[in-house]
C-alpha positions as CSV (number, residue, x, y, z in Angstrom):
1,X,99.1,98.7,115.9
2,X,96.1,96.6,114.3
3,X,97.7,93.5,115.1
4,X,99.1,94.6,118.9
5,X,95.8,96.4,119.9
6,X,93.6,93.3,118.6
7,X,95.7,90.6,120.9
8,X,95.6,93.0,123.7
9,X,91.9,93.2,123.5
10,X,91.5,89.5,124.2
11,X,93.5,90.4,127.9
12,X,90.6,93.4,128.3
13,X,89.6,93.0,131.8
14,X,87.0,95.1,131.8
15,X,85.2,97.7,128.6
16,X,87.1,100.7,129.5
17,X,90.4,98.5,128.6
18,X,88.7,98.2,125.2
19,X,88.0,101.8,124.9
20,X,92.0,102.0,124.6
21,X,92.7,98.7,123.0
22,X,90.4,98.5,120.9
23,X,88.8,101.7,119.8
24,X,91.9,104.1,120.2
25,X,95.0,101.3,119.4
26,X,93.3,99.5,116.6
27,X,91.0,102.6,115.4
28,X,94.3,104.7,115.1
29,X,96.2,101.7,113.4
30,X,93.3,101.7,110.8
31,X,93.1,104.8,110.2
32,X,96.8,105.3,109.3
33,X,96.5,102.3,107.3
34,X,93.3,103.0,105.1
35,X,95.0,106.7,104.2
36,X,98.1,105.4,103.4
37,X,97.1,102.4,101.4
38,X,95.2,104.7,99.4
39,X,97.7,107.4,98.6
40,X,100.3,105.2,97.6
41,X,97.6,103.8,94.9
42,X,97.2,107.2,93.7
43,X,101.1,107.3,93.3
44,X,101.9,103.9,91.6
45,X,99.1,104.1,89.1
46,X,97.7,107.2,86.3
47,X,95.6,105.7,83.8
48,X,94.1,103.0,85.5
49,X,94.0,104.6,88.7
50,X,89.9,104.8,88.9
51,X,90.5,101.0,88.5
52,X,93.1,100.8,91.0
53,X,91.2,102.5,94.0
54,X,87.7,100.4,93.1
55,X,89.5,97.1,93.3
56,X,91.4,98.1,96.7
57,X,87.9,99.9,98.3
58,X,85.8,96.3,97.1
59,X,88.5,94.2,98.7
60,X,87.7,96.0,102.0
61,X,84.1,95.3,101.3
62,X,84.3,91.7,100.8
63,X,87.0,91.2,103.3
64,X,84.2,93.1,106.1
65,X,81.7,90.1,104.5
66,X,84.7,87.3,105.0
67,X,85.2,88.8,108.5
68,X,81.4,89.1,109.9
69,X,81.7,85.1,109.1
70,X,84.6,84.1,109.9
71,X,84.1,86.2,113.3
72,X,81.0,83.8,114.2
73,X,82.6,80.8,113.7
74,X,85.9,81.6,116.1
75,X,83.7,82.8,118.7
76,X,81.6,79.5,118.8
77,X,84.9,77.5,119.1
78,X,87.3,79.5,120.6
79,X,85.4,82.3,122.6
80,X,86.1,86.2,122.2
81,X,89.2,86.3,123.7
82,X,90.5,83.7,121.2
83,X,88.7,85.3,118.2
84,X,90.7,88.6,119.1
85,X,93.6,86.8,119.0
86,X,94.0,85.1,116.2
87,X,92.0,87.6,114.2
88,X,95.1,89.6,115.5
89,X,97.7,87.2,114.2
90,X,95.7,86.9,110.5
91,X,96.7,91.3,110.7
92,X,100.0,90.7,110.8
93,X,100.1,89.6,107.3
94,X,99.4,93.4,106.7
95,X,103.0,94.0,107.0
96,X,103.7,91.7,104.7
97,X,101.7,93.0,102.2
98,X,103.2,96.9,103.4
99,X,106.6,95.7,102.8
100,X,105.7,95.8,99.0
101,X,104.7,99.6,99.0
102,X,107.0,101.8,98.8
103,X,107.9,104.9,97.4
104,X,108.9,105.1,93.7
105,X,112.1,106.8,93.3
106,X,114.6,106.8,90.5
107,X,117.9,105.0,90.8
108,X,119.7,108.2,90.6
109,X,118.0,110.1,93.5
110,X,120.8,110.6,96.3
111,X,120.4,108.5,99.1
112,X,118.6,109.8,102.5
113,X,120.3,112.3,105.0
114,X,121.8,110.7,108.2
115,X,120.2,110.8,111.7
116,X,120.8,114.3,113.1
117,X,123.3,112.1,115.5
118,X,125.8,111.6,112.9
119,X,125.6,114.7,111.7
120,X,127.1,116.4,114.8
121,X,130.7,117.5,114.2
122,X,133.6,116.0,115.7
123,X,134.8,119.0,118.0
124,X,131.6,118.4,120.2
125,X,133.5,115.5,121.7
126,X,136.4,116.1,124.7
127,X,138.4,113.9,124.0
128,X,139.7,113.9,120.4
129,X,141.9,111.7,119.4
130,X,143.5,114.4,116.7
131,X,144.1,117.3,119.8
132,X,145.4,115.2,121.7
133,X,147.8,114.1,120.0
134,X,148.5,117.7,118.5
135,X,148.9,118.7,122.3
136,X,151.8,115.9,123.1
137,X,153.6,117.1,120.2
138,X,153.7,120.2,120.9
139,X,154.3,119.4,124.9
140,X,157.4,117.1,123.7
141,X,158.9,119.9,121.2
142,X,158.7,122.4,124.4
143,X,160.4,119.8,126.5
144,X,163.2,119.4,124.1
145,X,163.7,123.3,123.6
146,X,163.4,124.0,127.2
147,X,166.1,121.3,128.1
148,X,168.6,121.9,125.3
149,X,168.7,126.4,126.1
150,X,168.3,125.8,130.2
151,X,170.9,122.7,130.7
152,X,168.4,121.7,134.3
153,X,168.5,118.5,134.9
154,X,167.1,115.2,134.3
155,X,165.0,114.7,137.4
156,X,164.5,118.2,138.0
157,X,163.3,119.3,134.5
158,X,161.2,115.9,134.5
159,X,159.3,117.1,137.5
160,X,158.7,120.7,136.0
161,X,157.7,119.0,132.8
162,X,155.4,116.7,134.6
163,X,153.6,120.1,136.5
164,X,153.6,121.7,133.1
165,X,151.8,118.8,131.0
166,X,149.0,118.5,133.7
167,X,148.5,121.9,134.0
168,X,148.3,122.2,130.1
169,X,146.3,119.7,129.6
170,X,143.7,120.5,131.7
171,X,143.7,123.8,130.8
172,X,142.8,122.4,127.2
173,X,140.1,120.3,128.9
174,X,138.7,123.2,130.4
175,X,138.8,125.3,127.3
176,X,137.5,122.2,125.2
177,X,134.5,121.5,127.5
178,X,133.3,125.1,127.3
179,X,133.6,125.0,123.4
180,X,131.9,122.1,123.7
181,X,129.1,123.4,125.3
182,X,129.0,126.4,123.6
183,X,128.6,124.6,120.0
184,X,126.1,121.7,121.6
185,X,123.8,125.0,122.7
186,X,124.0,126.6,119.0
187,X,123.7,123.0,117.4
188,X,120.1,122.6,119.8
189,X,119.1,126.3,118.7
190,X,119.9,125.6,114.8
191,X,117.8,122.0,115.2
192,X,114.9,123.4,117.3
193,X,114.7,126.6,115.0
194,X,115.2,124.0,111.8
195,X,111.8,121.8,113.2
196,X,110.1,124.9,114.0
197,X,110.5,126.1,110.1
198,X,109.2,122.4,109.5
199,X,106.1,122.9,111.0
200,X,105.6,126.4,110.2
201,X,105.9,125.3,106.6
202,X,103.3,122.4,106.9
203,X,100.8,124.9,108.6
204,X,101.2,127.3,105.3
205,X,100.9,124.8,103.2
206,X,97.7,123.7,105.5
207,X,96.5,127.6,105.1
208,X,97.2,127.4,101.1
209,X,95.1,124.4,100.6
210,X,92.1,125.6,102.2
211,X,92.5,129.1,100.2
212,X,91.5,126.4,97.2
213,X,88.0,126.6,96.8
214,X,87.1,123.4,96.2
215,X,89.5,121.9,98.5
216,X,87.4,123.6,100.8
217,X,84.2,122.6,99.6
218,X,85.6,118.8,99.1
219,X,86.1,119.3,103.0
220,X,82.5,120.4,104.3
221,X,81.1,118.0,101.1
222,X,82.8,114.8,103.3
223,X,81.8,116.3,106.8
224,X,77.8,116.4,105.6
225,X,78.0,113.3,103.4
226,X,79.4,111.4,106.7
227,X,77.1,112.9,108.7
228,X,74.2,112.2,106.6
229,X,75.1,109.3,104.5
230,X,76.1,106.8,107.3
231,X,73.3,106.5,109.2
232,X,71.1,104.8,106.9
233,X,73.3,101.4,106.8
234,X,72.7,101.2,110.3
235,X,68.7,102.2,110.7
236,X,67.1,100.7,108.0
237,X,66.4,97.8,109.7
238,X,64.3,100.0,112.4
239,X,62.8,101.6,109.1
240,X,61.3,98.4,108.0
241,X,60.4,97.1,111.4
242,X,58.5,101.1,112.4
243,X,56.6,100.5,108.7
244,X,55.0,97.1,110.2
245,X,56.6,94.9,107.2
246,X,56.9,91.5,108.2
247,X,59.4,89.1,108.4
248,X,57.9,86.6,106.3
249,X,58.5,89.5,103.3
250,X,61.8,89.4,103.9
251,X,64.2,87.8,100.9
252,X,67.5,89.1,102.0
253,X,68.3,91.5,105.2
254,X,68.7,95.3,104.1
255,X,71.8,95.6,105.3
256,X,73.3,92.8,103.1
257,X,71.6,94.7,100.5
258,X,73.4,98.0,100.6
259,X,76.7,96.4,101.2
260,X,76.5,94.2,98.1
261,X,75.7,97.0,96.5
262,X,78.5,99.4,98.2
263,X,80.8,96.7,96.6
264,X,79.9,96.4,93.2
265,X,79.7,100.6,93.3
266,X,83.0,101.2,94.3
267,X,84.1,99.2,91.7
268,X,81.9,100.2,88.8
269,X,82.4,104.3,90.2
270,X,86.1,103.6,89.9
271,X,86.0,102.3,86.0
272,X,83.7,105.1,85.1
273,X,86.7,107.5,86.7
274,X,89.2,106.5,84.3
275,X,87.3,107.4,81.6
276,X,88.6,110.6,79.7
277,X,85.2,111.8,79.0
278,X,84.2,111.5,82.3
279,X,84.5,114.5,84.7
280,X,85.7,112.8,88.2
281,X,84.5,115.8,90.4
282,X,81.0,116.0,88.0
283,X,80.4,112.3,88.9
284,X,81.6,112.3,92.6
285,X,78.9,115.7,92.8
286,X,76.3,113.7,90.9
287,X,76.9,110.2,93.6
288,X,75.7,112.8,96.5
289,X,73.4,114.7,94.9
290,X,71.3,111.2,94.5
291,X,72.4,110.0,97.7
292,X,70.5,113.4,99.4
293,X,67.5,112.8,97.3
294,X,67.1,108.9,97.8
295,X,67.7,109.8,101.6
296,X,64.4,112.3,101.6
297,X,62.8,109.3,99.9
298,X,63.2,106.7,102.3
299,X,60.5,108.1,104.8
300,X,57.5,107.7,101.8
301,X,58.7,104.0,101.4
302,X,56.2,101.9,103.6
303,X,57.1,98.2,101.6
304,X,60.0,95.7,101.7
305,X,60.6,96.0,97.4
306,X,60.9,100.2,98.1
307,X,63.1,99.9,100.8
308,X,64.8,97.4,99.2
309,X,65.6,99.4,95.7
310,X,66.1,102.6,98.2
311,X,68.8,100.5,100.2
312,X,70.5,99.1,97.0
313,X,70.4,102.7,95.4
314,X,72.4,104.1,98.6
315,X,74.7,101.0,98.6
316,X,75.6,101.6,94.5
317,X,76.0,105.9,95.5
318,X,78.0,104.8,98.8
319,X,80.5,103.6,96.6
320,X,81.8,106.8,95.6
321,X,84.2,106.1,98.6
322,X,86.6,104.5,95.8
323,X,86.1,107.7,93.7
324,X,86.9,110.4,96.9
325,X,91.0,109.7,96.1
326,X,90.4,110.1,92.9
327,X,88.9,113.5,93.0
328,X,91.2,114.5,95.9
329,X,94.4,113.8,93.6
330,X,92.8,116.3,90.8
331,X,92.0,119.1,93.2
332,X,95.5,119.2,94.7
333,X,97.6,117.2,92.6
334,X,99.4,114.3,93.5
335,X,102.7,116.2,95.3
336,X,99.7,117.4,97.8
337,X,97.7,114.1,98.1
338,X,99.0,112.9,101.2
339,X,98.8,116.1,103.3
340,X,95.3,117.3,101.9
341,X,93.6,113.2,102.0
342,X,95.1,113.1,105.8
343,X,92.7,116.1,106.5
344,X,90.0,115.2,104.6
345,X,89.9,111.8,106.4
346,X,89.8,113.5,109.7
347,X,87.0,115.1,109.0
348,X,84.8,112.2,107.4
349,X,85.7,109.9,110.8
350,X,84.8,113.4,112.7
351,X,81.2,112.8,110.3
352,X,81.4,109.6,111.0
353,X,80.9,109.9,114.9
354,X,78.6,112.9,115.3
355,X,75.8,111.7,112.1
356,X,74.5,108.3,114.4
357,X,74.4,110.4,117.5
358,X,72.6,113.5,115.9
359,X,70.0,110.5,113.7
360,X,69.2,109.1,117.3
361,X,68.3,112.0,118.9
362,X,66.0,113.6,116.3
363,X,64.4,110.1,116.9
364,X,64.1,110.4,120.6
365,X,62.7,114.0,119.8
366,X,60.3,112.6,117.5
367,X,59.9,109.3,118.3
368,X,59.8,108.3,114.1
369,X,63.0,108.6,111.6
370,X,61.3,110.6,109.3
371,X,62.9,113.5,110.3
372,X,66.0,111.9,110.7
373,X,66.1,111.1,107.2
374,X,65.3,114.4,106.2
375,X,67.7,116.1,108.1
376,X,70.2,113.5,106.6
377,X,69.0,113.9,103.1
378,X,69.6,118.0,103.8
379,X,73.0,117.7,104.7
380,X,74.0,115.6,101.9
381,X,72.4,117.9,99.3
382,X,74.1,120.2,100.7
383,X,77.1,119.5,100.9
384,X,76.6,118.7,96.9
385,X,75.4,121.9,96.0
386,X,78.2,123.7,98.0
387,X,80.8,121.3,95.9
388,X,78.7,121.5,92.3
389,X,79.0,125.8,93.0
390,X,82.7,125.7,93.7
391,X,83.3,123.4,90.8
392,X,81.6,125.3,88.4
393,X,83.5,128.6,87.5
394,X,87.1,126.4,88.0
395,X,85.8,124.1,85.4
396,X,84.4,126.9,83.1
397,X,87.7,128.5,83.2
398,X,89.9,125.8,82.1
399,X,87.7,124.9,79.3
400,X,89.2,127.1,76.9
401,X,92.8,126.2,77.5
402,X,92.2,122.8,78.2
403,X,93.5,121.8,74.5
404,X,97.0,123.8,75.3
405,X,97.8,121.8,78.7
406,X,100.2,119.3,78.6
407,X,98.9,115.5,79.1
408,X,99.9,115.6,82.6
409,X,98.4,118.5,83.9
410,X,95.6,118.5,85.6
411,X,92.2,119.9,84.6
412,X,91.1,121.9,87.7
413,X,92.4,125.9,87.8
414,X,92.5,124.8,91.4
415,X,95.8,122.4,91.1
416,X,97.9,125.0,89.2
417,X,97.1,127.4,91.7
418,X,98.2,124.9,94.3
């Protein structure tokens, strides 16, 4: 999808072809990559898995870096349309690197079911081989009974014989065709009520994870976070240039700034995680608690150095991208991963698109981003406090029998419950 949407892009005859193409084909394509790529971390490693998820989150970082580059250069010699292109043909080496992921299962595990296809039984067909051959049998042993008791002869009892086998056979055609189509309707009811029960399942077990507390706080702690906590990597250029610094202060953009500093936090966030003294959910709470209060701060900074700290301090607390799995995992547990990271993600893109939108229009309100940076520093902290109060008790709770848990078992109340 990454790779098809890209080389259709460079066909886009107009910008609502892109919308599709590009936004909706390669955004999709992404998306399902990113969340798979991460859960299938979670499942190949334990102990190292804080390491694991840093190294895959700062190879996205630097490959963004690699990519902003590399992007400039094909554009000056081959144009957009053969930037797209060929940036589309490098993303098919994603499938190469796919092909090595895959889910860990023991030699003994029985191998999958078949396609529903195969599975249908044999008397849905007409025209088995098995009746009919059971039906000349038992036409021929008629034949011979009926000639040796009524002496007719040859030609005569040929011709009756003849009548008889058509008529016989398709009265067993007839009767075979309505069993037929009387099994194919029960075998459509069984299948539809058998993906009904599927779905019905995977909406309980959608209900049951948001009965977990802090599954449910993780969930409006990502909303506010993206909300809040994306908008700065794209203003703070406006910042500086609304607080009159010059360009001749300038040693190194802003926004190079935080994402250096995005990259070396997702990696340092994810060693801290594998520490055993280290509380996961305790450090992912701490990483937006900063974030909210170094987002009220930005409006007081009126010089290159503050914004400069300001932006490398929400680069390092961005980072806690590489941590999010991590937490995610202990929350539900690792059987749940998949189903409960699938929602949270919707949620952060949803956070994602409405914070830039909301941020712009407190500024067309205002006319200044101070207010835009509070109201993004607000729903940060937030967020954090809702998370750091639904942690709490859980984590007071285990304490005691923490000692009595076997090694594999997570710490949170929360993902025994689950």
């Amino acid at each position: 999808m990454v790779a098809g949407g890209l080389m259709m892009s460079s066909f886009a005859p107009n910008i609502y072809f892109l919308y599709v193409s590009y936004g909706i084909v390669v955004g999709l394509g992404c998306g399902l990559l990113y969340t798979a790529t991460v859960t299938i971390t979670c499942q190949y490693f334990d102990k190292r898995r804080g390491l694991a998820l840093g190294l895959i989150s700062t190879g996205s970082s630097v490959g963004l870096f690699i990519y902003a580059a590399l992007q400039r250069e094909l554009i000056e010699l081959y144009g957009l349309d053969g930037c797209l292109l060929i940036v589309g043909a490098l993303s098919l080496n994603i499938l190469a690197c796919g092909s090595l992921m895959r889910p860990l299962e023991s030699s003994s595990s029985p191998p999958p079911d078949k396609m529903c296809v195969d599975k249908v039984p044999d008397q849905y067909f007409v025209y088995h081989e098995k009746t009919v051959e059971e039906n000349i049998s038992i036409l021929e042993k008629g034949y011979i009974d009926e000639k040796s008791v009524n002496n007719v002869p040859d030609c005569k009892q040929d011709s009756i014989l003849n009548k008889n086998v058509l008529s016989s056979i398709n009265v067993n055609e007839k009767d075979t065709y309505k069993k037929k189509v009387v099994e194919q309707t029960n075998f459509c009811k069984q299948l539809a009520k058998r993906k009904w029960q599927l779905y019905l399942t995977y909406w309980k077990e959608t209900v049951v994870l948001f009965k977990n507390k802090v599954f449910s706080a993780l969930f409006v702690a990502i909303l506010l976070f993206d909300i809040g906590g994306f908008p700065p990597s794209l203003l703070m250029e406006d910042v500086a240039r609304s607080a009159n610094i010059s360009e001749d202060d300038y040693y190194m953009p802003l926004i190079s700034i935080i994402g250096i500093m995005t990259t070396v936090g997702k990696l340092i966030l994810g060693i801290l995680a594998d520490f055993k003294w280290v509380n996961t959910l305790y450090l992912y709470v701490t990483t937006l608690l900063m974030t909210g209060v170094a987002l009220f701060a930005i409006p007081f900074a009126k010089s290159y150095l503050t914004l400069a700290m300001l932006s490398g301090i929400l680069g390092f607390l961005t980072g806690n991208w590489s941590i999010f799995p991590y937490v995610t995992t202990k929350t539900v547990g690792i059987e749940k991963l998949t189903h409960a990271y699938g929602i949270l993600m919707f949620f952060a893109g949803l956070g994602n698109s409405l914070g830039p939108p909301i941020v712009g229009w407190f500024y067309d309100w205002t006319q200044e981003y101070d207010t835009a940076f509070y109201f993004s520093g607000f729903c940060v902290l937030l967020g954090g406090f809702l998370l750091l109060l639904a942690a709490l008790p859980c984590w007071n709770a285990c304490t005691n029998q923490s000692s009595k848990l076997p090694p594999n078992t997570y710490s949170y109340k929360v993902a025994s419950n689950t």
